Amino acid sequence: MSVDEYSNDGTVEMAWAIKAFENAELHYNIITSVNPSFLKLSPDDDIIYEKFRKSFPNFEIENITEESLKSEAAKKEWRTFCNKFEGQVDNFNYGTLVRLNPYDDYSQENSIFATRIQFLAIEVARNREGLNKKTFQNALNERISKKKDNKLDEVISATQDVSIVS
């Protein structure tokens, strides 16, 4: 079959996009529920982080740009890095989403398509270097605040039914 005979099947692309989004939601739920400092994203986190920082010592994980992943020069560097994990990390080249800014949720504006190994490298680095901890702390503070608001609402509701008889 020649290259010209291949075409993109819309249902396959849609299924892939749905799966990528589901994985993104799961990832965000985990990093906002568990202190990311203690989180392991794969059995290979140590080696992924070591090779990532060796290959990309100055890669800015706080504010990723499309150019840092998609420019011709970046693609060449990333391809070399990603291929190191063939046969070692399952599905290393599957497509997934990466947040550009670690302090925000996944959204159309804050996400970019990348390979699974790029996602793992960036997110393991964010966990180890403390960037995802701020996201976790913000989510924790929000949960605490909601819980306090709910308790206050319960107290107010309970006191409305109380009458003082003299």
PDB file of C-alpha atoms in Angstrom:
ATOM      1  CA  MET A   1       0.000   0.000   0.000  1.00  0.00           C
ATOM      2  CA  SER A   2       1.440   3.384  -0.942  1.00  0.00           C
ATOM      3  CA  VAL A   3       1.525   6.426   1.308  1.00  0.00           C
ATOM      4  CA  ASP A   4      -1.110   8.072  -0.901  1.00  0.00           C
ATOM      5  CA  GLU A   5      -3.581   5.315  -0.042  1.00  0.00           C
ATOM      6  CA  TYR A   6      -3.457   6.049   3.694  1.00  0.00           C
ATOM      7  CA  SER A   7      -5.890   8.555   5.064  1.00  0.00           C
ATOM      8  CA  ASN A   8      -6.860   9.751   8.490  1.00  0.00           C
ATOM      9  CA  ASP A   9      -9.947   8.029   9.786  1.00  0.00           C
ATOM     10  CA  GLY A  10     -12.029  10.604  11.642  1.00  0.00           C
ATOM     11  CA  THR A  11     -13.358   8.057  14.129  1.00  0.00           C
ATOM     12  CA  VAL A  12      -9.830   6.909  15.023  1.00  0.00           C
ATOM     13  CA  GLU A  13      -8.689  10.505  15.473  1.00  0.00           C
ATOM     14  CA  MET A  14     -11.743  11.259  17.636  1.00  0.00           C
ATOM     15  CA  ALA A  15     -11.165   8.155  19.771  1.00  0.00           C
ATOM     16  CA  TRP A  16      -7.527   9.155  20.219  1.00  0.00           C
ATOM     17  CA  ALA A  17      -8.493  12.714  21.190  1.00  0.00           C
ATOM     18  CA  ILE A  18     -11.032  11.422  23.721  1.00  0.00           C
ATOM     19  CA  LYS A  19      -8.465   9.051  25.244  1.00  0.00           C
ATOM     20  CA  ALA A  20      -5.870  11.855  25.455  1.00  0.00           C
ATOM     21  CA  PHE A  21      -8.395  14.108  27.199  1.00  0.00           C
ATOM     22  CA  GLU A  22      -9.429  11.354  29.634  1.00  0.00           C
ATOM     23  CA  ASN A  23      -5.771  10.778  30.521  1.00  0.00           C
ATOM     24  CA  ALA A  24      -5.290  14.524  31.013  1.00  0.00           C
ATOM     25  CA  GLU A  25      -8.296  14.689  33.360  1.00  0.00           C
ATOM     26  CA  LEU A  26      -7.006  11.699  35.324  1.00  0.00           C
ATOM     27  CA  HIS A  27      -3.546  13.236  35.621  1.00  0.00           C
ATOM     28  CA  TYR A  28      -4.927  16.569  36.851  1.00  0.00           C
ATOM     29  CA  ASN A  29      -7.202  14.832  39.374  1.00  0.00           C
ATOM     30  CA  ILE A  30      -4.225  12.911  40.740  1.00  0.00           C
ATOM     31  CA  ILE A  31      -1.865  15.899  41.079  1.00  0.00           C
ATOM     32  CA  THR A  32      -4.575  17.920  42.803  1.00  0.00           C
ATOM     33  CA  SER A  33      -5.408  15.075  45.217  1.00  0.00           C
ATOM     34  CA  VAL A  34      -1.985  13.661  46.132  1.00  0.00           C
ATOM     35  CA  ASN A  35       1.130  15.626  46.997  1.00  0.00           C
ATOM     36  CA  PRO A  36       3.050  15.340  43.702  1.00  0.00           C
ATOM     37  CA  SER A  37       6.372  15.225  45.567  1.00  0.00           C
ATOM     38  CA  PHE A  38       5.523  11.614  46.463  1.00  0.00           C
ATOM     39  CA  LEU A  39       3.922  10.681  43.155  1.00  0.00           C
ATOM     40  CA  LYS A  40       5.384   8.180  40.708  1.00  0.00           C
ATOM     41  CA  LEU A  41       3.985   8.414  37.203  1.00  0.00           C
ATOM     42  CA  SER A  42       5.783   5.316  35.935  1.00  0.00           C
ATOM     43  CA  PRO A  43       8.186   2.625  37.146  1.00  0.00           C
ATOM     44  CA  ASP A  44      10.885   4.448  35.167  1.00  0.00           C
ATOM     45  CA  ASP A  45      10.569   7.934  36.711  1.00  0.00           C
ATOM     46  CA  ASP A  46      14.165   7.996  37.970  1.00  0.00           C
ATOM     47  CA  ILE A  47      15.760   7.156  34.641  1.00  0.00           C
ATOM     48  CA  ILE A  48      13.344   9.361  32.696  1.00  0.00           C
ATOM     49  CA  TYR A  49      14.164  12.345  34.904  1.00  0.00           C
ATOM     50  CA  GLU A  50      17.910  11.684  34.767  1.00  0.00           C
ATOM     51  CA  LYS A  51      17.968  11.380  30.967  1.00  0.00           C
ATOM     52  CA  PHE A  52      15.604  14.348  30.541  1.00  0.00           C
ATOM     53  CA  ARG A  53      17.753  16.717  32.581  1.00  0.00           C
ATOM     54  CA  LYS A  54      20.912  15.381  30.925  1.00  0.00           C
ATOM     55  CA  SER A  55      19.441  15.933  27.452  1.00  0.00           C
ATOM     56  CA  PHE A  56      17.601  19.161  28.309  1.00  0.00           C
ATOM     57  CA  PRO A  57      19.398  20.794  31.280  1.00  0.00           C
ATOM     58  CA  ASN A  58      17.854  24.216  30.606  1.00  0.00           C
ATOM     59  CA  PHE A  59      14.405  23.146  29.422  1.00  0.00           C
ATOM     60  CA  GLU A  60      11.871  25.532  30.934  1.00  0.00           C
ATOM     61  CA  ILE A  61       9.183  23.301  32.487  1.00  0.00           C
ATOM     62  CA  GLU A  62       7.348  26.223  34.066  1.00  0.00           C
ATOM     63  CA  ASN A  63       6.195  27.859  30.845  1.00  0.00           C
ATOM     64  CA  ILE A  64       6.476  25.532  27.893  1.00  0.00           C
ATOM     65  CA  THR A  65       6.218  27.064  24.467  1.00  0.00           C
ATOM     66  CA  GLU A  66       5.087  25.341  21.313  1.00  0.00           C
ATOM     67  CA  GLU A  67       8.488  26.123  19.810  1.00  0.00           C
ATOM     68  CA  SER A  68      10.279  24.211  22.603  1.00  0.00           C
ATOM     69  CA  LEU A  69       8.479  21.042  21.484  1.00  0.00           C
ATOM     70  CA  LYS A  70       7.565  21.588  17.840  1.00  0.00           C
ATOM     71  CA  SER A  71      10.272  23.642  16.103  1.00  0.00           C
ATOM     72  CA  GLU A  72      12.458  21.713  13.654  1.00  0.00           C
ATOM     73  CA  ALA A  73      15.461  21.886  16.013  1.00  0.00           C
ATOM     74  CA  ALA A  74      13.339  20.848  19.004  1.00  0.00           C
ATOM     75  CA  LYS A  75      11.770  17.947  17.102  1.00  0.00           C
ATOM     76  CA  LYS A  76      15.220  16.616  16.277  1.00  0.00           C
ATOM     77  CA  GLU A  77      16.381  16.801  19.917  1.00  0.00           C
ATOM     78  CA  TRP A  78      13.129  15.335  21.224  1.00  0.00           C
ATOM     79  CA  ARG A  79      13.183  12.511  18.669  1.00  0.00           C
ATOM     80  CA  THR A  80      16.670  11.492  19.874  1.00  0.00           C
ATOM     81  CA  PHE A  81      15.509  11.657  23.495  1.00  0.00           C
ATOM     82  CA  CYS A  82      12.222   9.799  22.898  1.00  0.00           C
ATOM     83  CA  ASN A  83      13.837   6.971  20.973  1.00  0.00           C
ATOM     84  CA  LYS A  84      16.035   6.168  23.982  1.00  0.00           C
ATOM     85  CA  PHE A  85      12.902   4.769  25.640  1.00  0.00           C
ATOM     86  CA  GLU A  86      11.742   2.473  22.857  1.00  0.00           C
ATOM     87  CA  GLY A  87      11.314  -0.962  24.384  1.00  0.00           C
ATOM     88  CA  GLN A  88      11.752   0.417  27.912  1.00  0.00           C
ATOM     89  CA  VAL A  89       8.664   2.584  28.491  1.00  0.00           C
ATOM     90  CA  ASP A  90       5.331   1.183  27.332  1.00  0.00           C
ATOM     91  CA  ASN A  91       3.608   3.277  24.706  1.00  0.00           C
ATOM     92  CA  PHE A  92       6.469   5.803  24.817  1.00  0.00           C
ATOM     93  CA  ASN A  93       5.399   7.342  21.512  1.00  0.00           C
ATOM     94  CA  TYR A  94       1.617   7.456  22.065  1.00  0.00           C
ATOM     95  CA  GLY A  95       0.029  10.859  21.774  1.00  0.00           C
ATOM     96  CA  THR A  96      -1.059  12.692  24.897  1.00  0.00           C
ATOM     97  CA  LEU A  97      -1.586  16.203  26.214  1.00  0.00           C
ATOM     98  CA  VAL A  98       0.892  18.313  28.182  1.00  0.00           C
ATOM     99  CA  ARG A  99       0.010  21.470  30.103  1.00  0.00           C
ATOM    100  CA  LEU A 100       2.000  24.492  28.973  1.00  0.00           C
ATOM    101  CA  ASN A 101       1.682  26.176  32.384  1.00  0.00           C
ATOM    102  CA  PRO A 102       1.834  23.774  35.349  1.00  0.00           C
ATOM    103  CA  TYR A 103      -0.291  26.010  37.558  1.00  0.00           C
ATOM    104  CA  ASP A 104      -3.383  25.765  35.350  1.00  0.00           C
ATOM    105  CA  ASP A 105      -5.712  22.942  34.409  1.00  0.00           C
ATOM    106  CA  TYR A 106      -5.779  21.333  30.990  1.00  0.00           C
ATOM    107  CA  SER A 107      -7.626  23.528  28.507  1.00  0.00           C
ATOM    108  CA  GLN A 108      -7.471  24.304  24.817  1.00  0.00           C
ATOM    109  CA  GLU A 109      -5.217  27.291  25.542  1.00  0.00           C
ATOM    110  CA  ASN A 110      -3.011  25.495  28.085  1.00  0.00           C
ATOM    111  CA  SER A 111      -2.449  22.155  26.336  1.00  0.00           C
ATOM    112  CA  ILE A 112      -0.276  20.847  23.562  1.00  0.00           C
ATOM    113  CA  PHE A 113      -0.070  17.440  21.939  1.00  0.00           C
ATOM    114  CA  ALA A 114       3.098  15.524  22.727  1.00  0.00           C
ATOM    115  CA  THR A 115       4.311  11.961  23.072  1.00  0.00           C
ATOM    116  CA  ARG A 116       3.837  10.004  26.265  1.00  0.00           C
ATOM    117  CA  ILE A 117       7.580  10.084  27.022  1.00  0.00           C
ATOM    118  CA  GLN A 118       7.614  13.882  26.636  1.00  0.00           C
ATOM    119  CA  PHE A 119       4.661  14.067  29.019  1.00  0.00           C
ATOM    120  CA  LEU A 120       6.412  11.797  31.527  1.00  0.00           C
ATOM    121  CA  ALA A 121       9.704  13.699  31.305  1.00  0.00           C
ATOM    122  CA  ILE A 122       8.051  17.084  31.808  1.00  0.00           C
ATOM    123  CA  GLU A 123       5.608  16.019  34.538  1.00  0.00           C
ATOM    124  CA  VAL A 124       8.182  13.980  36.488  1.00  0.00           C
ATOM    125  CA  ALA A 125      10.442  17.049  36.409  1.00  0.00           C
ATOM    126  CA  ARG A 126       7.556  19.258  37.564  1.00  0.00           C
ATOM    127  CA  ASN A 127       6.867  16.861  40.438  1.00  0.00           C
ATOM    128  CA  ARG A 128      10.512  16.643  41.504  1.00  0.00           C
ATOM    129  CA  GLU A 129      11.238  20.332  41.090  1.00  0.00           C
ATOM    130  CA  GLY A 130       8.153  21.390  43.064  1.00  0.00           C
ATOM    131  CA  LEU A 131       6.078  23.056  40.357  1.00  0.00           C
ATOM    132  CA  ASN A 132       3.100  20.711  40.652  1.00  0.00           C
ATOM    133  CA  LYS A 133       3.113  21.138  44.436  1.00  0.00           C
ATOM    134  CA  LYS A 134       1.725  24.664  44.014  1.00  0.00           C
ATOM    135  CA  THR A 135      -1.150  23.263  41.934  1.00  0.00           C
ATOM    136  CA  PHE A 136      -1.795  20.632  44.607  1.00  0.00           C
ATOM    137  CA  GLN A 137      -1.688  23.235  47.396  1.00  0.00           C
ATOM    138  CA  ASN A 138      -4.113  25.544  45.564  1.00  0.00           C
ATOM    139  CA  ALA A 139      -6.564  22.650  45.064  1.00  0.00           C
ATOM    140  CA  LEU A 140      -6.207  21.629  48.722  1.00  0.00           C
ATOM    141  CA  ASN A 141      -6.861  25.191  49.902  1.00  0.00           C
ATOM    142  CA  GLU A 142      -9.948  25.330  47.663  1.00  0.00           C
ATOM    143  CA  ARG A 143     -11.288  22.062  49.117  1.00  0.00           C
ATOM    144  CA  ILE A 144     -10.687  23.316  52.669  1.00  0.00           C
ATOM    145  CA  SER A 145     -12.427  26.592  51.888  1.00  0.00           C
ATOM    146  CA  LYS A 146     -15.454  24.793  50.393  1.00  0.00           C
ATOM    147  CA  LYS A 147     -15.628  22.488  53.403  1.00  0.00           C
ATOM    148  CA  LYS A 148     -15.602  25.492  55.767  1.00  0.00           C
ATOM    149  CA  ASP A 149     -18.307  27.192  53.691  1.00  0.00           C
ATOM    150  CA  ASN A 150     -20.435  24.023  53.795  1.00  0.00           C
ATOM    151  CA  LYS A 151     -20.010  23.721  57.585  1.00  0.00           C
ATOM    152  CA  LEU A 152     -20.967  27.385  58.018  1.00  0.00           C
ATOM    153  CA  ASP A 153     -24.049  26.845  55.830  1.00  0.00           C
ATOM    154  CA  GLU A 154     -25.008  23.833  57.979  1.00  0.00           C
ATOM    155  CA  VAL A 155     -24.672  25.852  61.181  1.00  0.00           C
ATOM    156  CA  ILE A 156     -26.703  28.726  59.769  1.00  0.00           C
ATOM    157  CA  SER A 157     -29.369  26.336  58.493  1.00  0.00           C
ATOM    158  CA  ALA A 158     -29.544  24.530  61.836  1.00  0.00           C
ATOM    159  CA  THR A 159     -29.895  27.772  63.788  1.00  0.00           C
ATOM    160  CA  GLN A 160     -32.769  28.955  61.615  1.00  0.00           C
ATOM    161  CA  ASP A 161     -34.918  26.166  63.019  1.00  0.00           C
ATOM    162  CA  VAL A 162     -34.087  27.055  66.618  1.00  0.00           C
ATOM    163  CA  SER A 163     -36.473  29.245  68.506  1.00  0.00           C
ATOM    164  CA  ILE A 164     -35.995  30.572  71.983  1.00  0.00           C
ATOM    165  CA  VAL A 165     -39.043  30.303  74.208  1.00  0.00           C
ATOM    166  CA  SER A 166     -39.193  32.424  77.288  1.00  0.00           C
TER     167      SER A 166
END
